Every structure is written in structure tokens, then in C-alpha cells.
mmCIF file of N, CA and C in Angstrom:
data_model
loop_
_atom_site.group_PDB
_atom_site.id
_atom_site.type_symbol
_atom_site.label_atom_id
_atom_site.label_comp_id
_atom_site.label_asym_id
_atom_site.label_seq_id
_atom_site.Cartn_x
_atom_site.Cartn_y
_atom_site.Cartn_z
ATOM 1 N N ALA A 1 5.418 -6.819 -96.527
ATOM 2 C CA ALA A 1 6.119 -8.033 -96.896
ATOM 3 C C ALA A 1 5.512 -8.618 -98.168
ATOM 4 N N GLY A 2 4.185 -8.498 -98.332
ATOM 5 C CA GLY A 2 3.538 -9.015 -99.521
ATOM 6 C C GLY A 2 4.019 -8.305 -100.772
ATOM 7 N N ASP A 3 4.235 -6.963 -100.676
ATOM 8 C CA ASP A 3 4.729 -6.217 -101.819
ATOM 9 C C ASP A 3 6.138 -6.647 -102.187
ATOM 10 N N LEU A 4 6.963 -6.886 -101.175
ATOM 11 C CA LEU A 4 8.318 -7.354 -101.423
ATOM 12 C C LEU A 4 8.299 -8.702 -102.111
ATOM 13 N N ALA A 5 7.449 -9.601 -101.613
ATOM 14 C CA ALA A 5 7.345 -10.925 -102.219
ATOM 15 C C ALA A 5 6.851 -10.809 -103.651
ATOM 16 N N SER A 6 5.852 -9.973 -103.877
ATOM 17 C CA SER A 6 5.319 -9.815 -105.227
ATOM 18 C C SER A 6 6.370 -9.256 -106.170
ATOM 19 N N ALA A 7 7.116 -8.257 -105.715
ATOM 20 C CA ALA A 7 8.141 -7.655 -106.560
ATOM 21 C C ALA A 7 9.239 -8.657 -106.869
ATOM 22 N N ALA A 8 9.662 -9.385 -105.856
ATOM 23 C CA ALA A 8 10.746 -10.348 -106.049
ATOM 24 C C ALA A 8 10.311 -11.500 -106.934
ATOM 25 N N LEU A 9 9.122 -12.000 -106.717
ATOM 26 C CA LEU A 9 8.666 -13.162 -107.472
ATOM 27 C C LEU A 9 8.272 -12.804 -108.891
ATOM 28 N N GLY A 10 7.922 -11.561 -109.128
ATOM 29 C CA GLY A 10 7.536 -11.135 -110.465
ATOM 30 C C GLY A 10 8.738 -10.902 -111.359
ATOM 31 N N ALA A 11 9.913 -10.790 -110.775
ATOM 32 C CA ALA A 11 11.132 -10.558 -111.540
ATOM 33 C C ALA A 11 11.703 -11.881 -112.016
ATOM 34 N N SER A 12 12.746 -11.781 -112.825
ATOM 35 C CA SER A 12 13.426 -13.003 -113.235
ATOM 36 C C SER A 12 14.135 -13.577 -112.018
ATOM 37 N N HIS A 13 14.580 -14.832 -112.097
ATOM 38 C CA HIS A 13 15.194 -15.497 -110.949
ATOM 39 C C HIS A 13 16.368 -14.692 -110.397
ATOM 40 N N GLY A 14 17.271 -14.243 -111.231
ATOM 41 C CA GLY A 14 18.420 -13.465 -110.772
ATOM 42 C C GLY A 14 18.003 -12.151 -110.158
ATOM 43 N N SER A 15 17.069 -11.458 -110.784
ATOM 44 C CA SER A 15 16.581 -10.196 -110.251
ATOM 45 C C SER A 15 15.814 -10.407 -108.962
ATOM 46 N N ALA A 16 15.126 -11.543 -108.851
ATOM 47 C CA ALA A 16 14.372 -11.827 -107.630
ATOM 48 C C ALA A 16 15.313 -11.911 -106.450
ATOM 49 N N LEU A 17 16.469 -12.538 -106.635
ATOM 50 C CA LEU A 17 17.419 -12.631 -105.534
ATOM 51 C C LEU A 17 17.919 -11.260 -105.132
ATOM 52 N N ALA A 18 18.131 -10.377 -106.088
ATOM 53 C CA ALA A 18 18.602 -9.028 -105.794
ATOM 54 C C ALA A 18 17.528 -8.210 -105.095
ATOM 55 N N ALA A 19 16.248 -8.504 -105.357
ATOM 56 C CA ALA A 19 15.147 -7.718 -104.807
ATOM 57 C C ALA A 19 14.666 -8.213 -103.445
ATOM 58 N N LEU A 20 15.281 -9.260 -102.908
ATOM 59 C CA LEU A 20 14.801 -9.820 -101.657
ATOM 60 C C LEU A 20 14.970 -8.893 -100.469
ATOM 61 N N GLY A 21 15.928 -8.018 -100.489
ATOM 62 C CA GLY A 21 16.139 -7.127 -99.359
ATOM 63 C C GLY A 21 16.705 -7.888 -98.173
ATOM 64 N N ALA A 22 16.484 -7.338 -96.998
ATOM 65 C CA ALA A 22 17.036 -7.927 -95.774
ATOM 66 C C ALA A 22 16.299 -9.219 -95.421
ATOM 67 N N GLN A 23 17.015 -10.302 -95.440
ATOM 68 C CA GLN A 23 16.458 -11.609 -95.082
ATOM 69 C C GLN A 23 17.189 -12.114 -93.844
ATOM 70 N N ALA A 24 16.537 -12.948 -93.059
ATOM 71 C CA ALA A 24 17.176 -13.522 -91.871
ATOM 72 C C ALA A 24 18.298 -14.468 -92.270
ATOM 73 N N LEU A 25 18.121 -15.185 -93.370
ATOM 74 C CA LEU A 25 19.099 -16.165 -93.829
ATOM 75 C C LEU A 25 19.390 -15.964 -95.304
ATOM 76 N N SER A 26 20.581 -16.364 -95.722
ATOM 77 C CA SER A 26 20.894 -16.369 -97.152
ATOM 78 C C SER A 26 20.117 -17.515 -97.809
ATOM 79 N N GLN A 27 20.134 -17.572 -99.117
ATOM 80 C CA GLN A 27 19.452 -18.649 -99.838
ATOM 81 C C GLN A 27 20.008 -20.009 -99.431
ATOM 82 N N ASP A 28 21.333 -20.133 -99.351
ATOM 83 C CA ASP A 28 21.960 -21.403 -98.969
ATOM 84 C C ASP A 28 21.646 -21.774 -97.520
ATOM 85 N N GLN A 29 21.709 -20.783 -96.627
ATOM 86 C CA GLN A 29 21.399 -21.048 -95.221
ATOM 87 C C GLN A 29 19.959 -21.510 -95.055
ATOM 88 N N ALA A 30 19.031 -20.868 -95.759
ATOM 89 C CA ALA A 30 17.616 -21.246 -95.668
ATOM 90 C C ALA A 30 17.407 -22.677 -96.158
ATOM 91 N N ALA A 31 18.034 -23.030 -97.269
ATOM 92 C CA ALA A 31 17.898 -24.391 -97.806
ATOM 93 C C ALA A 31 18.442 -25.422 -96.814
ATOM 94 N N ARG A 32 19.590 -25.132 -96.219
ATOM 95 C CA ARG A 32 20.171 -26.059 -95.234
ATOM 96 C C ARG A 32 19.310 -26.141 -93.978
ATOM 97 N N TYR A 33 18.767 -25.019 -93.536
ATOM 98 C CA TYR A 33 17.951 -24.997 -92.324
ATOM 99 C C TYR A 33 16.708 -25.866 -92.502
ATOM 100 N N VAL A 34 16.032 -25.722 -93.626
ATOM 101 C CA VAL A 34 14.816 -26.501 -93.900
ATOM 102 C C VAL A 34 15.141 -27.997 -93.980
ATOM 103 N N ALA A 35 16.287 -28.330 -94.533
ATOM 104 C CA ALA A 35 16.666 -29.736 -94.702
ATOM 105 C C ALA A 35 17.157 -30.389 -93.408
ATOM 106 N N ASP A 36 17.517 -29.592 -92.411
ATOM 107 C CA ASP A 36 18.076 -30.117 -91.164
ATOM 108 C C ASP A 36 16.958 -30.673 -90.276
ATOM 109 N N GLU A 37 16.902 -31.976 -90.135
ATOM 110 C CA GLU A 37 15.837 -32.623 -89.362
ATOM 111 C C GLU A 37 15.964 -32.396 -87.861
ATOM 112 N N ARG A 38 17.082 -31.833 -87.409
ATOM 113 C CA ARG A 38 17.260 -31.571 -85.975
ATOM 114 C C ARG A 38 16.591 -30.276 -85.541
ATOM 115 N N LYS A 39 16.122 -29.470 -86.479
ATOM 116 C CA LYS A 39 15.485 -28.190 -86.153
ATOM 117 C C LYS A 39 14.074 -28.438 -85.630
ATOM 118 N N TYR A 40 13.541 -27.473 -84.871
ATOM 119 C CA TYR A 40 12.229 -27.602 -84.236
ATOM 120 C C TYR A 40 11.136 -27.054 -85.154
ATOM 121 N N LEU A 41 10.652 -27.892 -86.061
ATOM 122 C CA LEU A 41 9.609 -27.497 -87.002
ATOM 123 C C LEU A 41 8.260 -27.496 -86.293
ATOM 124 N N LEU A 42 7.613 -26.334 -86.246
ATOM 125 C CA LEU A 42 6.309 -26.205 -85.597
ATOM 126 C C LEU A 42 5.159 -26.398 -86.567
ATOM 127 N N LEU A 43 5.321 -25.875 -87.774
ATOM 128 C CA LEU A 43 4.234 -25.909 -88.752
ATOM 129 C C LEU A 43 4.825 -25.892 -90.153
ATOM 130 N N SER A 44 4.259 -26.687 -91.024
ATOM 131 C CA SER A 44 4.667 -26.712 -92.417
ATOM 132 C C SER A 44 3.413 -26.820 -93.269
ATOM 133 N N ALA A 45 3.282 -25.919 -94.239
ATOM 134 C CA ALA A 45 2.082 -25.928 -95.069
ATOM 135 C C ALA A 45 2.374 -25.270 -96.410
ATOM 136 N N GLN A 46 1.622 -25.682 -97.411
ATOM 137 C CA GLN A 46 1.686 -25.006 -98.703
ATOM 138 C C GLN A 46 0.571 -23.978 -98.750
ATOM 139 N N ARG A 47 0.906 -22.784 -99.219
ATOM 140 C CA ARG A 47 -0.056 -21.700 -99.329
ATOM 141 C C ARG A 47 0.131 -21.008 -100.666
ATOM 142 N N GLN A 48 -0.921 -20.433 -101.157
ATOM 143 C CA GLN A 48 -0.891 -19.654 -102.380
ATOM 144 C C GLN A 48 -0.769 -18.188 -101.982
ATOM 145 N N VAL A 49 0.268 -17.501 -102.442
ATOM 146 C CA VAL A 49 0.453 -16.077 -102.194
ATOM 147 C C VAL A 49 0.346 -15.387 -103.545
ATOM 148 N N GLY A 50 -0.809 -14.777 -103.780
ATOM 149 C CA GLY A 50 -1.063 -14.235 -105.104
ATOM 150 C C GLY A 50 -1.148 -15.389 -106.077
ATOM 151 N N GLU A 51 -0.303 -15.355 -107.091
ATOM 152 C CA GLU A 51 -0.298 -16.451 -108.077
ATOM 153 C C GLU A 51 0.839 -17.442 -107.831
ATOM 154 N N TRP A 52 1.553 -17.271 -106.727
ATOM 155 C CA TRP A 52 2.721 -18.107 -106.463
ATOM 156 C C TRP A 52 2.470 -19.135 -105.373
ATOM 157 N N PRO A 53 2.687 -20.397 -105.666
ATOM 158 C CA PRO A 53 2.590 -21.422 -104.626
ATOM 159 C C PRO A 53 3.832 -21.366 -103.735
ATOM 160 N N MET A 54 3.617 -21.365 -102.428
ATOM 161 C CA MET A 54 4.705 -21.250 -101.469
ATOM 162 C C MET A 54 4.663 -22.405 -100.477
ATOM 163 N N GLN A 55 5.825 -22.880 -100.088
ATOM 164 C CA GLN A 55 5.965 -23.818 -98.977
ATOM 165 C C GLN A 55 6.407 -22.975 -97.788
ATOM 166 N N VAL A 56 5.601 -22.945 -96.730
ATOM 167 C CA VAL A 56 5.896 -22.122 -95.563
ATOM 168 C C VAL A 56 6.203 -23.036 -94.384
ATOM 169 N N ASP A 57 7.372 -22.837 -93.786
ATOM 170 C CA ASP A 57 7.796 -23.606 -92.620
ATOM 171 C C ASP A 57 8.065 -22.637 -91.478
ATOM 172 N N ILE A 58 7.518 -22.947 -90.306
ATOM 173 C CA ILE A 58 7.731 -22.123 -89.120
ATOM 174 C C ILE A 58 8.469 -22.972 -88.090
ATOM 175 N N PHE A 59 9.613 -22.470 -87.679
ATOM 176 C CA PHE A 59 10.470 -23.172 -86.732
ATOM 177 C C PHE A 59 10.541 -22.425 -85.412
ATOM 178 N N GLU A 60 10.627 -23.153 -84.306
ATOM 179 C CA GLU A 60 11.001 -22.567 -83.023
ATOM 180 C C GLU A 60 12.522 -22.471 -83.076
ATOM 181 N N GLU A 61 13.043 -21.323 -82.716
ATOM 182 C CA GLU A 61 14.488 -21.108 -82.824
ATOM 183 C C GLU A 61 15.057 -20.677 -81.466
ATOM 184 N N PRO A 62 15.286 -21.641 -80.567
ATOM 185 C CA PRO A 62 15.760 -21.297 -79.225
ATOM 186 C C PRO A 62 17.162 -20.694 -79.208
ATOM 187 N N ASP A 63 17.926 -20.868 -80.278
ATOM 188 C CA ASP A 63 19.272 -20.306 -80.327
ATOM 189 C C ASP A 63 19.358 -19.081 -81.249
ATOM 190 N N ALA A 64 18.218 -18.406 -81.469
ATOM 191 C CA ALA A 64 18.195 -17.189 -82.282
ATOM 192 C C ALA A 64 19.071 -16.120 -81.639
ATOM 193 N N PRO A 65 19.558 -15.169 -82.442
ATOM 194 C CA PRO A 65 20.440 -14.137 -81.895
ATOM 195 C C PRO A 65 19.868 -13.387 -80.680
ATOM 196 N N GLU A 66 18.575 -13.114 -80.661
ATOM 197 C CA GLU A 66 17.967 -12.374 -79.553
ATOM 198 C C GLU A 66 17.162 -13.278 -78.618
ATOM 199 N N ALA A 67 17.337 -14.574 -78.709
ATOM 200 C CA ALA A 67 16.558 -15.535 -77.920
ATOM 201 C C ALA A 67 16.592 -15.290 -76.406
ATOM 202 N N PRO A 68 17.712 -14.900 -75.833
ATOM 203 C CA PRO A 68 17.714 -14.701 -74.378
ATOM 204 C C PRO A 68 16.774 -13.593 -73.898
ATOM 205 N N PHE A 69 16.348 -12.722 -74.806
ATOM 206 C CA PHE A 69 15.519 -11.587 -74.422
ATOM 207 C C PHE A 69 14.032 -11.790 -74.700
ATOM 208 N N HIS A 70 13.656 -12.937 -75.277
ATOM 209 C CA HIS A 70 12.268 -13.170 -75.666
ATOM 210 C C HIS A 70 11.823 -14.583 -75.306
ATOM 211 N N ILE A 71 10.518 -14.748 -75.154
ATOM 212 C CA ILE A 71 9.956 -16.066 -74.859
ATOM 213 C C ILE A 71 9.760 -16.853 -76.147
ATOM 214 N N ASN A 72 9.145 -16.221 -77.138
ATOM 215 C CA ASN A 72 8.877 -16.874 -78.422
ATOM 216 C C ASN A 72 9.875 -16.394 -79.458
ATOM 217 N N ASN A 73 10.546 -17.334 -80.108
ATOM 218 C CA ASN A 73 11.515 -17.024 -81.154
ATOM 219 C C ASN A 73 11.227 -17.929 -82.339
ATOM 220 N N PHE A 74 10.636 -17.341 -83.378
ATOM 221 C CA PHE A 74 10.253 -18.114 -84.548
ATOM 222 C C PHE A 74 11.096 -17.705 -85.747
ATOM 223 N N LEU A 75 11.414 -18.684 -86.568
ATOM 224 C CA LEU A 75 12.048 -18.440 -87.853
ATOM 225 C C LEU A 75 11.069 -18.931 -88.904
ATOM 226 N N VAL A 76 10.628 -18.031 -89.767
ATOM 227 C CA VAL A 76 9.684 -18.374 -90.828
ATOM 228 C C VAL A 76 10.461 -18.400 -92.144
ATOM 229 N N ILE A 77 10.391 -19.538 -92.814
ATOM 230 C CA ILE A 77 11.057 -19.692 -94.112
ATOM 231 C C ILE A 77 9.991 -20.100 -95.126
ATOM 232 N N ALA A 78 9.836 -19.273 -96.143
ATOM 233 C CA ALA A 78 8.893 -19.574 -97.225
ATOM 234 C C ALA A 78 9.697 -19.765 -98.504
ATOM 235 N N ARG A 79 9.327 -20.789 -99.270
ATOM 236 C CA ARG A 79 10.018 -21.063 -100.539
ATOM 237 C C ARG A 79 9.020 -20.976 -101.672
ATOM 238 N N ASP A 80 9.350 -20.155 -102.661
ATOM 239 C CA ASP A 80 8.564 -20.062 -103.884
ATOM 240 C C ASP A 80 8.772 -21.379 -104.627
ATOM 241 N N LEU A 81 7.718 -22.173 -104.739
ATOM 242 C CA LEU A 81 7.828 -23.499 -105.344
ATOM 243 C C LEU A 81 8.068 -23.447 -106.854
ATOM 244 N N MET A 82 7.747 -22.335 -107.492
ATOM 245 C CA MET A 82 7.964 -22.224 -108.933
ATOM 246 C C MET A 82 9.414 -21.869 -109.262
ATOM 247 N N ARG A 83 10.032 -21.058 -108.418
ATOM 248 C CA ARG A 83 11.376 -20.566 -108.727
ATOM 249 C C ARG A 83 12.448 -21.042 -107.762
ATOM 250 N N GLY A 84 12.041 -21.612 -106.628
ATOM 251 C CA GLY A 84 13.017 -22.093 -105.663
ATOM 252 C C GLY A 84 13.688 -21.000 -104.853
ATOM 253 N N VAL A 85 13.084 -19.816 -104.783
ATOM 254 C CA VAL A 85 13.635 -18.696 -104.028
ATOM 255 C C VAL A 85 13.103 -18.752 -102.602
ATOM 256 N N TYR A 86 13.990 -18.542 -101.636
ATOM 257 C CA TYR A 86 13.606 -18.559 -100.225
ATOM 258 C C TYR A 86 13.413 -17.147 -99.686
ATOM 259 N N PHE A 87 12.441 -17.008 -98.785
ATOM 260 C CA PHE A 87 12.209 -15.786 -98.032
ATOM 261 C C PHE A 87 12.296 -16.181 -96.565
ATOM 262 N N SER A 88 12.961 -15.395 -95.741
ATOM 263 C CA SER A 88 13.092 -15.758 -94.331
ATOM 264 C C SER A 88 13.001 -14.528 -93.442
ATOM 265 N N VAL A 89 12.375 -14.724 -92.296
ATOM 266 C CA VAL A 89 12.234 -13.644 -91.320
ATOM 267 C C VAL A 89 12.203 -14.257 -89.920
ATOM 268 N N ARG A 90 12.793 -13.556 -88.967
ATOM 269 C CA ARG A 90 12.733 -13.970 -87.563
ATOM 270 C C ARG A 90 11.655 -13.144 -86.876
ATOM 271 N N LEU A 91 10.845 -13.821 -86.086
ATOM 272 C CA LEU A 91 9.803 -13.151 -85.309
ATOM 273 C C LEU A 91 9.966 -13.511 -83.845
ATOM 274 N N HIS A 92 9.809 -12.526 -83.001
ATOM 275 C CA HIS A 92 9.846 -12.753 -81.558
ATOM 276 C C HIS A 92 8.743 -11.919 -80.927
ATOM 277 N N ASP A 93 8.621 -11.982 -79.612
ATOM 278 C CA ASP A 93 7.526 -11.321 -78.906
ATOM 279 C C ASP A 93 7.357 -9.854 -79.304
ATOM 280 N N LYS A 94 8.436 -9.094 -79.250
ATOM 281 C CA LYS A 94 8.376 -7.658 -79.536
ATOM 282 C C LYS A 94 7.971 -7.391 -80.980
ATOM 283 N N ALA A 95 8.481 -8.170 -81.917
ATOM 284 C CA ALA A 95 8.159 -7.978 -83.332
ATOM 285 C C ALA A 95 6.701 -8.301 -83.633
ATOM 286 N N MET A 96 6.122 -9.244 -82.872
ATOM 287 C CA MET A 96 4.738 -9.658 -83.145
ATOM 288 C C MET A 96 3.705 -8.808 -82.425
ATOM 289 N N GLN A 97 4.076 -8.103 -81.373
ATOM 290 C CA GLN A 97 3.120 -7.347 -80.555
ATOM 291 C C GLN A 97 2.213 -6.407 -81.345
ATOM 292 N N PRO A 98 2.738 -5.561 -82.238
ATOM 293 C CA PRO A 98 1.853 -4.617 -82.939
ATOM 294 C C PRO A 98 0.814 -5.294 -83.835
ATOM 295 N N ASN A 99 1.052 -6.517 -84.252
ATOM 296 C CA ASN A 99 0.159 -7.191 -85.197
ATOM 297 C C ASN A 99 -0.878 -8.081 -84.541
ATOM 298 N N LEU A 100 -0.837 -8.202 -83.227
ATOM 299 C CA LEU A 100 -1.747 -9.113 -82.537
ATOM 300 C C LEU A 100 -2.947 -8.387 -81.955
ATOM 301 N N LEU A 101 -4.043 -9.097 -81.896
ATOM 302 C CA LEU A 101 -5.225 -8.592 -81.209
ATOM 303 C C LEU A 101 -4.978 -8.655 -79.702
ATOM 304 N N PRO A 102 -5.666 -7.844 -78.908
ATOM 305 C CA PRO A 102 -5.441 -7.865 -77.454
ATOM 306 C C PRO A 102 -5.555 -9.256 -76.828
ATOM 307 N N GLU A 103 -6.541 -10.042 -77.274
ATOM 308 C CA GLU A 103 -6.703 -11.385 -76.709
ATOM 309 C C GLU A 103 -5.562 -12.319 -77.125
ATOM 310 N N GLU A 104 -4.963 -12.063 -78.297
ATOM 311 C CA GLU A 104 -3.817 -12.874 -78.716
ATOM 312 C C GLU A 104 -2.555 -12.510 -77.932
ATOM 313 N N LYS A 105 -2.422 -11.243 -77.585
ATOM 314 C CA LYS A 105 -1.264 -10.799 -76.807
ATOM 315 C C LYS A 105 -1.214 -11.479 -75.446
ATOM 316 N N ALA A 106 -2.369 -11.828 -74.916
ATOM 317 C CA ALA A 106 -2.424 -12.493 -73.611
ATOM 318 C C ALA A 106 -1.713 -13.843 -73.655
ATOM 319 N N PHE A 107 -1.691 -14.489 -74.825
ATOM 320 C CA PHE A 107 -1.021 -15.790 -74.939
ATOM 321 C C PHE A 107 0.493 -15.671 -74.888
ATOM 322 N N LEU A 108 1.017 -14.496 -75.260
ATOM 323 C CA LEU A 108 2.468 -14.302 -75.209
ATOM 324 C C LEU A 108 2.902 -14.148 -73.769
#
């Protein structure tokens, strides 16, 4: 994911949108989702990814497409603060399992 972000952010704004690949939400959907105060925002923070400042928001998404099959359903939306480009991904129990330490898996 870091390589994708680096490639997209290193390109011009138009090329960055073309290089985003499969995203959970379109650019417009991501902007509307972040602005919607009715959504379940769990965490919001600014982080530096390489040389790019990012606003990262993590939402609980109980109405996600696969929500009935998982306990945890997160929607992560990151916005490149320099270019205004959104990156989005959905994470759920199965998607997170390979990346967790054994003691972290116990929390799921």
C-alpha cells in the first residue's frame, strides 16, 4: 500500500487519480463520508507518510458490504493534505488476521 501511495502521490494530480487502483470509495464518496458527522469516527490523526502529510480517519462501518460476516468493520480514509487526493480501504477481521501478532488476534 505504501508503494501505491508513493506512486500516486509522486505523480501529477490527474495522474495520481489514475494510479490509485482499487479504492473502497470514489474521491467524491470519500469526501462526503469524512464530512458526514453521523458516521462512527473512531480515530482521526495527521501522519507523515514519506514526504506527504496525510489526514487519516478510521471509521467503524456497521453497514459495510460484508458487515454481517465480521465483528470488526473499519473504513480507513486517508487524504493527502498537499493534493487533496483520498485513499480508502475497508478492513475487517479476515483482512486484518495475517498482519496481527498472536496476542493482537486474541482481541478480535
